[in-house]
mmCIF file of C-alpha atoms in Angstrom:
data_model
loop_
_atom_site.group_PDB
_atom_site.id
_atom_site.type_symbol
_atom_site.label_atom_id
_atom_site.label_comp_id
_atom_site.label_asym_id
_atom_site.label_seq_id
_atom_site.Cartn_x
_atom_site.Cartn_y
_atom_site.Cartn_z
ATOM 1 C CA MET A 1 2.219 19.076 -16.770
ATOM 2 C CA SER A 2 5.595 17.363 -16.910
ATOM 3 C CA HIS A 3 6.260 14.709 -19.555
ATOM 4 C CA VAL A 4 9.797 13.742 -18.418
ATOM 5 C CA PRO A 5 10.969 10.669 -20.360
ATOM 6 C CA PRO A 6 11.605 7.600 -18.198
ATOM 7 C CA THR A 7 15.117 6.786 -17.025
ATOM 8 C CA THR A 8 16.840 3.428 -16.889
ATOM 9 C CA THR A 9 15.754 3.185 -13.210
ATOM 10 C CA ALA A 10 12.111 3.199 -14.395
ATOM 11 C CA ARG A 11 12.655 -0.307 -15.730
ATOM 12 C CA TYR A 12 11.703 -3.177 -13.501
ATOM 13 C CA SER A 13 14.956 -4.999 -14.289
ATOM 14 C CA ALA A 14 16.890 -2.294 -12.426
ATOM 15 C CA TRP A 15 15.042 -3.083 -9.215
ATOM 16 C CA ARG A 16 14.209 -6.768 -9.496
ATOM 17 C CA GLU A 17 16.824 -8.026 -6.977
ATOM 18 C CA ARG A 18 16.104 -5.316 -4.475
ATOM 19 C CA VAL A 19 12.334 -5.959 -4.639
ATOM 20 C CA ARG A 20 12.983 -9.360 -3.153
ATOM 21 C CA ALA A 21 14.281 -7.724 0.041
ATOM 22 C CA GLY A 22 11.371 -5.266 0.329
ATOM 23 C CA ARG A 23 8.758 -5.888 2.966
ATOM 24 C CA VAL A 24 5.115 -5.021 2.141
ATOM 25 C CA LEU A 25 2.214 -5.345 4.556
ATOM 26 C CA VAL A 26 -1.261 -5.284 2.985
ATOM 27 C CA VAL A 27 -4.256 -4.614 5.213
ATOM 28 C CA GLY A 28 -7.880 -4.356 4.171
ATOM 29 C CA ASP A 29 -10.963 -6.090 2.914
ATOM 30 C CA VAL A 30 -10.318 -9.547 1.423
ATOM 31 C CA MET A 31 -12.817 -11.448 -0.670
ATOM 32 C CA LEU A 32 -13.047 -14.618 -2.715
ATOM 33 C CA ASP A 33 -13.493 -14.145 -6.461
ATOM 34 C CA ARG A 34 -15.383 -17.105 -7.940
ATOM 35 C CA TYR A 35 -15.722 -17.554 -11.693
ATOM 36 C CA TRP A 36 -18.211 -19.928 -13.320
ATOM 37 C CA PHE A 37 -17.447 -20.522 -16.981
ATOM 38 C CA GLY A 38 -19.879 -22.079 -19.448
ATOM 39 C CA ASP A 39 -21.940 -21.882 -22.613
ATOM 40 C CA ALA A 40 -25.086 -19.830 -23.122
ATOM 41 C CA GLU A 41 -26.822 -21.321 -26.152
ATOM 42 C CA ARG A 42 -30.459 -20.802 -25.319
ATOM 43 C CA ILE A 43 -32.919 -18.507 -23.583
ATOM 44 C CA SER A 44 -34.803 -19.679 -20.472
ATOM 45 C CA PRO A 45 -38.507 -20.486 -21.049
ATOM 46 C CA GLU A 46 -39.106 -19.097 -17.533
ATOM 47 C CA ALA A 47 -37.774 -15.572 -18.199
ATOM 48 C CA PRO A 48 -35.939 -13.657 -20.962
ATOM 49 C CA VAL A 49 -32.468 -14.573 -19.660
ATOM 50 C CA PRO A 50 -29.747 -16.899 -20.996
ATOM 51 C CA VAL A 51 -29.327 -20.381 -19.628
ATOM 52 C CA VAL A 52 -25.669 -21.037 -18.843
ATOM 53 C CA ARG A 53 -24.409 -24.617 -18.646
ATOM 54 C CA ILE A 54 -21.345 -24.437 -16.341
ATOM 55 C CA ALA A 55 -18.296 -26.275 -17.699
ATOM 56 C CA ARG A 56 -15.659 -25.213 -15.165
ATOM 57 C CA THR A 57 -15.025 -23.020 -12.086
ATOM 58 C CA GLU A 58 -12.128 -21.023 -10.751
ATOM 59 C CA GLU A 59 -11.364 -19.344 -7.412
ATOM 60 C CA ARG A 60 -8.933 -16.459 -6.923
ATOM 61 C CA PRO A 61 -8.054 -14.188 -3.969
ATOM 62 C CA GLY A 62 -9.775 -10.834 -4.362
ATOM 63 C CA GLY A 63 -9.748 -7.365 -2.797
ATOM 64 C CA ALA A 64 -6.749 -6.842 -0.467
ATOM 65 C CA ALA A 65 -5.767 -10.457 -1.058
ATOM 66 C CA ASN A 66 -5.324 -9.695 -4.740
ATOM 67 C CA VAL A 67 -3.126 -6.701 -3.840
ATOM 68 C CA ALA A 68 -0.956 -8.970 -1.699
ATOM 69 C CA ARG A 69 -0.877 -11.563 -4.462
ATOM 70 C CA ASN A 70 0.362 -8.972 -6.948
ATOM 71 C CA ALA A 71 3.164 -7.749 -4.648
ATOM 72 C CA ALA A 72 4.220 -11.356 -3.920
ATOM 73 C CA ALA A 73 4.230 -12.188 -7.686
ATOM 74 C CA LEU A 74 6.851 -9.472 -8.172
ATOM 75 C CA GLY A 75 9.004 -11.051 -5.462
ATOM 76 C CA ALA A 76 8.357 -8.751 -2.487
ATOM 77 C CA ARG A 77 8.187 -10.254 1.007
ATOM 78 C CA THR A 78 4.491 -9.846 1.445
ATOM 79 C CA SER A 79 2.227 -10.094 4.496
ATOM 80 C CA LEU A 80 -1.561 -9.836 4.647
ATOM 81 C CA LEU A 81 -3.724 -8.844 7.613
ATOM 82 C CA SER A 82 -7.458 -9.064 7.310
ATOM 83 C CA VAL A 83 -10.714 -10.613 8.573
ATOM 84 C CA VAL A 84 -12.653 -13.613 7.195
ATOM 85 C CA GLY A 85 -15.586 -15.708 8.348
ATOM 86 C CA GLU A 86 -15.373 -19.179 9.762
ATOM 87 C CA ASP A 87 -16.647 -20.721 6.539
ATOM 88 C CA GLU A 88 -15.618 -22.516 3.397
ATOM 89 C CA ALA A 89 -14.884 -19.284 1.494
ATOM 90 C CA GLY A 90 -12.587 -18.019 4.271
ATOM 91 C CA ALA A 91 -10.705 -21.299 4.233
ATOM 92 C CA ALA A 92 -10.356 -21.059 0.453
ATOM 93 C CA ILE A 93 -8.799 -17.619 0.727
ATOM 94 C CA GLU A 94 -6.302 -18.885 3.336
ATOM 95 C CA ARG A 95 -5.353 -21.764 1.077
ATOM 96 C CA LEU A 96 -4.986 -19.614 -2.031
ATOM 97 C CA VAL A 97 -2.826 -16.894 -0.437
ATOM 98 C CA ALA A 98 -0.591 -19.491 1.212
ATOM 99 C CA ALA A 99 -0.025 -21.039 -2.197
ATOM 100 C CA ASP A 100 1.089 -17.617 -3.431
ATOM 101 C CA GLY A 101 3.759 -17.388 -0.745
ATOM 102 C CA ILE A 102 1.967 -14.686 1.281
ATOM 103 C CA ALA A 103 2.374 -14.628 5.099
ATOM 104 C CA ALA A 104 -1.317 -14.155 5.947
ATOM 105 C CA SER A 105 -2.894 -13.476 9.309
ATOM 106 C CA LEU A 106 -6.635 -13.752 8.779
ATOM 107 C CA HIS A 107 -8.678 -13.060 11.921
ATOM 108 C CA HIS A 108 -11.861 -15.147 12.072
ATOM 109 C CA ASP A 109 -15.264 -13.615 12.848
ATOM 110 C CA PRO A 110 -17.866 -16.325 13.504
ATOM 111 C CA SER A 111 -20.705 -13.935 12.729
ATOM 112 C CA LEU A 112 -19.230 -12.881 9.372
ATOM 113 C CA PRO A 113 -19.879 -14.673 6.080
ATOM 114 C CA THR A 114 -16.684 -14.186 4.002
ATOM 115 C CA THR A 115 -17.209 -11.724 1.171
ATOM 116 C CA VAL A 116 -17.639 -13.627 -2.131
ATOM 117 C CA LYS A 117 -18.035 -12.157 -5.609
ATOM 118 C CA LEU A 118 -19.422 -14.721 -8.010
ATOM 119 C CA ARG A 119 -19.113 -14.046 -11.748
ATOM 120 C CA VAL A 120 -20.890 -16.057 -14.420
ATOM 121 C CA ILE A 121 -19.009 -15.934 -17.775
ATOM 122 C CA ALA A 122 -20.041 -17.283 -21.160
ATOM 123 C CA ARG A 123 -18.169 -16.785 -24.424
ATOM 124 C CA GLN A 124 -15.644 -14.591 -22.661
ATOM 125 C CA GLN A 125 -18.352 -12.190 -21.560
ATOM 126 C CA GLN A 126 -19.512 -11.611 -17.947
ATOM 127 C CA LEU A 127 -23.252 -12.212 -17.791
ATOM 128 C CA LEU A 128 -23.861 -11.773 -14.083
ATOM 129 C CA ARG A 129 -22.114 -10.920 -10.799
ATOM 130 C CA ILE A 130 -23.525 -11.887 -7.428
ATOM 131 C CA ASP A 131 -22.041 -10.409 -4.216
ATOM 132 C CA PHE A 132 -22.271 -11.942 -0.686
ATOM 133 C CA GLU A 133 -20.967 -9.587 2.018
ATOM 134 C CA THR A 134 -21.404 -8.516 5.669
ATOM 135 C CA ARG A 135 -19.367 -6.136 7.846
ATOM 136 C CA PRO A 136 -17.021 -7.620 10.487
ATOM 137 C CA SER A 137 -17.542 -7.066 14.210
ATOM 138 C CA GLN A 138 -15.691 -4.329 16.105
ATOM 139 C CA GLU A 139 -14.180 -6.879 18.518
ATOM 140 C CA VAL A 140 -12.346 -8.639 15.693
ATOM 141 C CA LEU A 141 -11.237 -5.321 14.158
ATOM 142 C CA SER A 142 -9.757 -4.166 17.478
ATOM 143 C CA ALA A 143 -7.726 -7.369 17.701
ATOM 144 C CA LYS A 144 -6.480 -6.793 14.154
ATOM 145 C CA LEU A 145 -5.425 -3.229 15.020
ATOM 146 C CA LYS A 146 -3.265 -4.554 17.892
ATOM 147 C CA GLU A 147 -1.508 -7.007 15.624
ATOM 148 C CA PHE A 148 -1.038 -4.288 12.986
ATOM 149 C CA GLY A 149 1.034 -2.253 15.402
ATOM 150 C CA GLU A 150 3.232 -5.255 16.182
ATOM 151 C CA ARG A 151 3.830 -6.061 12.519
ATOM 152 C CA LEU A 152 5.073 -2.548 11.668
ATOM 153 C CA ARG A 153 8.512 -3.423 13.097
ATOM 154 C CA ASP A 154 9.121 -5.731 10.107
ATOM 155 C CA THR A 155 7.526 -3.590 7.409
ATOM 156 C CA ASP A 156 8.852 -1.064 4.871
ATOM 157 C CA VAL A 157 5.596 -0.125 3.087
ATOM 158 C CA VAL A 158 1.981 -0.519 4.228
ATOM 159 C CA VAL A 159 -0.871 -0.796 1.729
ATOM 160 C CA LEU A 160 -4.333 -0.059 3.077
ATOM 161 C CA SER A 161 -6.812 -1.525 0.557
ATOM 162 C CA ASP A 162 -10.225 -0.032 1.289
ATOM 163 C CA TYR A 163 -13.108 -1.804 -0.481
ATOM 164 C CA GLY A 164 -15.723 -0.259 1.813
ATOM 165 C CA LYS A 165 -16.582 -3.638 3.452
ATOM 166 C CA GLY A 166 -15.784 -2.512 7.001
ATOM 167 C CA GLY A 167 -12.388 -4.065 7.458
ATOM 168 C CA LEU A 168 -10.607 -0.687 7.786
ATOM 169 C CA ALA A 169 -12.777 0.947 10.451
ATOM 170 C CA HIS A 170 -9.578 2.048 12.224
ATOM 171 C CA ILE A 171 -7.758 3.314 9.168
ATOM 172 C CA ALA A 172 -6.955 6.740 10.559
ATOM 173 C CA ALA A 173 -5.236 5.129 13.576
ATOM 174 C CA MET A 174 -3.366 2.725 11.301
ATOM 175 C CA ILE A 175 -1.983 5.567 9.189
ATOM 176 C CA GLY A 176 -0.792 7.377 12.308
ATOM 177 C CA GLN A 177 0.854 4.268 13.719
ATOM 178 C CA ALA A 178 2.545 3.374 10.451
ATOM 179 C CA ARG A 179 3.945 6.882 9.847
ATOM 180 C CA SER A 180 5.216 7.010 13.441
ATOM 181 C CA ALA A 181 6.994 3.727 12.806
ATOM 182 C CA GLY A 182 8.678 5.158 9.699
ATOM 183 C CA CYS A 183 6.621 3.214 7.172
ATOM 184 C CA ARG A 184 5.310 4.657 3.978
ATOM 185 C CA VAL A 185 1.538 4.287 3.651
ATOM 186 C CA LEU A 186 -0.298 3.728 0.369
ATOM 187 C CA VAL A 187 -4.134 3.901 0.302
ATOM 188 C CA ASP A 188 -6.510 2.627 -2.322
ATOM 189 C CA PRO A 189 -9.581 4.752 -1.365
ATOM 190 C CA LYS A 190 -13.315 4.111 -1.315
ATOM 191 C CA GLY A 191 -16.230 6.535 -0.947
ATOM 192 C CA ASP A 192 -16.153 10.312 -0.709
ATOM 193 C CA ASP A 193 -14.938 10.691 2.917
ATOM 194 C CA TRP A 194 -11.172 10.964 2.461
ATOM 195 C CA GLY A 195 -10.550 12.769 5.768
ATOM 196 C CA LYS A 196 -9.672 9.408 7.304
ATOM 197 C CA TYR A 197 -6.733 9.076 4.868
ATOM 198 C CA ARG A 198 -5.071 12.215 6.175
ATOM 199 C CA GLY A 199 -1.275 11.948 6.443
ATOM 200 C CA ALA A 200 -0.844 8.958 4.077
ATOM 201 C CA THR A 201 2.134 8.881 1.770
ATOM 202 C CA LEU A 202 0.117 8.207 -1.391
ATOM 203 C CA VAL A 203 -3.563 7.835 -2.269
ATOM 204 C CA THR A 204 -4.393 6.117 -5.560
ATOM 205 C CA PRO A 205 -7.978 6.869 -6.720
ATOM 206 C CA ASN A 206 -9.215 6.091 -10.181
ATOM 207 C CA ARG A 207 -10.669 8.878 -12.305
ATOM 208 C CA SER A 208 -14.252 8.273 -11.142
ATOM 209 C CA GLU A 209 -13.339 8.051 -7.462
ATOM 210 C CA PHE A 210 -11.390 11.317 -7.614
ATOM 211 C CA ARG A 211 -14.280 13.058 -9.442
ATOM 212 C CA ASP A 212 -16.656 12.031 -6.624
ATOM 213 C CA VAL A 213 -14.392 13.837 -4.132
ATOM 214 C CA ALA A 214 -13.089 16.829 -6.097
ATOM 215 C CA GLY A 215 -15.878 17.440 -8.665
ATOM 216 C CA ARG A 216 -15.636 17.633 -12.398
ATOM 217 C CA TRP A 217 -12.858 19.452 -14.296
ATOM 218 C CA ARG A 218 -12.814 21.156 -17.675
ATOM 219 C CA ASP A 219 -9.142 20.750 -18.591
ATOM 220 C CA GLU A 220 -5.771 19.531 -17.332
ATOM 221 C CA ALA A 221 -5.037 22.776 -15.519
ATOM 222 C CA GLU A 222 -8.245 22.553 -13.493
ATOM 223 C CA LEU A 223 -7.572 18.866 -12.746
ATOM 224 C CA THR A 224 -4.097 19.715 -11.518
ATOM 225 C CA ALA A 225 -5.476 22.522 -9.333
ATOM 226 C CA LYS A 226 -8.036 20.177 -7.780
ATOM 227 C CA ALA A 227 -5.492 17.414 -7.226
ATOM 228 C CA GLU A 228 -3.072 19.790 -5.549
ATOM 229 C CA ALA A 229 -5.884 21.163 -3.313
ATOM 230 C CA VAL A 230 -6.816 17.645 -2.172
ATOM 231 C CA ARG A 231 -3.209 16.696 -1.651
ATOM 232 C CA ARG A 232 -2.452 19.729 0.522
ATOM 233 C CA ASP A 233 -5.718 19.466 2.469
ATOM 234 C CA LEU A 234 -5.070 15.803 3.375
ATOM 235 C CA GLU A 235 -1.332 16.387 3.985
ATOM 236 C CA LEU A 236 -0.398 13.695 1.445
ATOM 237 C CA GLU A 237 3.094 13.370 -0.029
ATOM 238 C CA ALA A 238 1.508 12.449 -3.348
ATOM 239 C CA LEU A 239 -1.729 11.727 -5.142
ATOM 240 C CA LEU A 240 -1.897 9.287 -8.089
ATOM 241 C CA VAL A 241 -4.985 9.414 -10.282
ATOM 242 C CA THR A 242 -5.369 6.420 -12.582
ATOM 243 C CA ARG A 243 -7.217 7.574 -15.702
ATOM 244 C CA SER A 244 -7.827 4.414 -17.761
ATOM 245 C CA GLU A 245 -7.048 5.132 -21.452
ATOM 246 C CA GLU A 246 -5.566 8.534 -20.446
ATOM 247 C CA GLY A 247 -2.826 6.896 -18.350
ATOM 248 C CA MET A 248 -1.917 8.087 -14.878
ATOM 249 C CA SER A 249 -1.210 11.475 -13.300
ATOM 250 C CA LEU A 250 1.055 11.795 -10.267
ATOM 251 C CA TYR A 251 0.785 14.993 -8.186
ATOM 252 C CA THR A 252 3.426 15.946 -5.648
ATOM 253 C CA ALA A 253 4.789 19.144 -4.115
ATOM 254 C CA GLY A 254 7.211 19.266 -7.040
ATOM 255 C CA GLY A 255 4.466 19.387 -9.634
ATOM 256 C CA ALA A 256 2.483 17.065 -11.847
ATOM 257 C CA LEU A 257 3.788 14.116 -13.932
ATOM 258 C CA HIS A 258 1.593 12.514 -16.611
ATOM 259 C CA ILE A 259 2.358 8.952 -17.712
ATOM 260 C CA PRO A 260 0.585 7.857 -20.913
ATOM 261 C CA ALA A 261 -1.281 4.535 -20.934
ATOM 262 C CA GLN A 262 0.511 1.519 -22.391
ATOM 263 C CA ALA A 263 -0.819 0.768 -25.854
ATOM 264 C CA ARG A 264 -2.199 -2.755 -25.280
ATOM 265 C CA GLU A 265 -5.390 -4.564 -25.980
ATOM 266 C CA VAL A 266 -7.788 -4.198 -23.039
ATOM 267 C CA TYR A 267 -9.487 -7.442 -22.082
ATOM 268 C CA ASP A 268 -10.590 -6.910 -18.483
ATOM 269 C CA VAL A 269 -9.900 -3.868 -16.228
ATOM 270 C CA SER A 270 -10.997 -5.573 -12.996
ATOM 271 C CA GLY A 271 -8.146 -5.680 -10.513
ATOM 272 C CA ALA A 272 -5.958 -3.225 -12.443
ATOM 273 C CA GLY A 273 -6.009 -0.780 -9.457
ATOM 274 C CA ASP A 274 -4.795 -3.613 -7.226
ATOM 275 C CA THR A 275 -1.872 -4.183 -9.583
ATOM 276 C CA VAL A 276 -0.967 -0.443 -9.687
ATOM 277 C CA ILE A 277 -0.838 -0.027 -5.886
ATOM 278 C CA ALA A 278 0.894 -3.378 -5.309
ATOM 279 C CA THR A 279 3.573 -2.662 -7.879
ATOM 280 C CA THR A 280 4.138 0.840 -6.547
ATOM 281 C CA ALA A 281 4.457 -0.578 -3.005
ATOM 282 C CA ALA A 282 6.899 -3.287 -4.053
ATOM 283 C CA LEU A 283 9.125 -0.732 -5.830
ATOM 284 C CA LEU A 284 9.051 1.779 -2.944
ATOM 285 C CA ALA A 285 9.965 -0.992 -0.513
ATOM 286 C CA ALA A 286 12.940 -1.700 -2.780
ATOM 287 C CA GLY A 287 14.037 1.949 -2.511
ATOM 288 C CA ALA A 288 12.866 3.168 -5.941
ATOM 289 C CA PRO A 289 11.900 6.817 -6.379
ATOM 290 C CA LEU A 290 8.172 7.368 -6.464
ATOM 291 C CA ALA A 291 8.104 8.550 -10.098
ATOM 292 C CA ASP A 292 9.998 5.455 -11.249
ATOM 293 C CA ALA A 293 7.761 3.166 -9.179
ATOM 294 C CA VAL A 294 4.656 4.692 -10.717
ATOM 295 C CA ARG A 295 6.035 4.345 -14.233
ATOM 296 C CA ILE A 296 6.663 0.638 -13.670
ATOM 297 C CA ALA A 297 3.201 0.247 -12.109
ATOM 298 C CA ASN A 298 1.723 1.810 -15.275
ATOM 299 C CA GLU A 299 3.513 -0.795 -17.316
ATOM 300 C CA ALA A 300 2.207 -3.521 -15.048
ATOM 301 C CA ALA A 301 -1.342 -2.212 -15.418
ATOM 302 C CA GLY A 302 -0.910 -2.394 -19.238
ATOM 303 C CA VAL A 303 -0.112 -6.093 -18.862
ATOM 304 C CA VAL A 304 -2.821 -7.073 -16.374
ATOM 305 C CA VAL A 305 -5.742 -5.556 -18.318
ATOM 306 C CA GLY A 306 -4.962 -8.051 -21.044
ATOM 307 C CA LYS A 307 -5.893 -10.907 -18.663
ATOM 308 C CA LEU A 308 -9.283 -12.164 -17.476
ATOM 309 C CA GLY A 309 -10.441 -11.184 -13.997
ATOM 310 C CA THR A 310 -8.237 -10.509 -11.003
ATOM 311 C CA ALA A 311 -4.757 -11.456 -12.183
ATOM 312 C CA VAL A 312 -1.098 -10.801 -11.427
ATOM 313 C CA VAL A 313 1.941 -9.596 -13.396
ATOM 314 C CA HIS A 314 5.191 -11.545 -13.208
ATOM 315 C CA PRO A 315 8.659 -10.037 -13.492
ATOM 316 C CA SER A 316 9.227 -11.754 -16.899
ATOM 317 C CA GLU A 317 6.283 -9.777 -18.296
ATOM 318 C CA LEU A 318 7.798 -6.385 -17.507
ATOM 319 C CA ALA A 319 10.223 -5.155 -20.148
#
């Protein structure tokens, strides 16, 4: 496996100005991340669980909206296409992404409660997560597919953020349309049916997601062989496996490139995958080579895991 040292173009500063001209379209499952912070100083007399007295709350865009938020934070011209319900949570997502400078088109499904993930946190520890979710209707998804085709004319890189919530039922058609329009397509996968991602430019599973598809490996050589088999079978230009403390491994027709993890204190890994794919997309839209884009994305991941919950990385935080 290659361990080529990074070049000067693998520094974000070399691409910062060009990132601002890059056009990234994010499509996928959006959700509202809610955080309830408080103190847990006693156990309930009703059951052996802590009683949390809530002191403050926060709301942040989650899922594909967090991917878009990360790309926008780096300066890319970012659009978001998704589905929400006609409810308070959907309105909150629209308000939050607009504040982040994202050009969002959120189709409304009256029968769909917007996906919400509620986390209860006490003393910097997550005590509980509650999910509210329902799949969108096919009628709304078909309308979104039509708009997707229209938006490709003003897009350099498409990110398909699959959280398995039903918002990417037409993902195979989207990949075909985007590639025909000359757009590069990055996919954050979900589940073990990757046939629908055939023909994408880059698929970015984490270690566990890749293992579910390819099976276990005994050493680096076997991992490389499995990655190359998946890449060829799905006709991908590249496969990027994020490996937590082991860094990232990029597999292309030219071979394998391993990028060690950034030595930083890990506070919260939630949303790190969103940061990786968003950063890679923003750099590719700016014209950066894939290997350099991934190196910068690895650095961004090292920053974001030091923050609580779904968060973003700003240009000033990248060396």
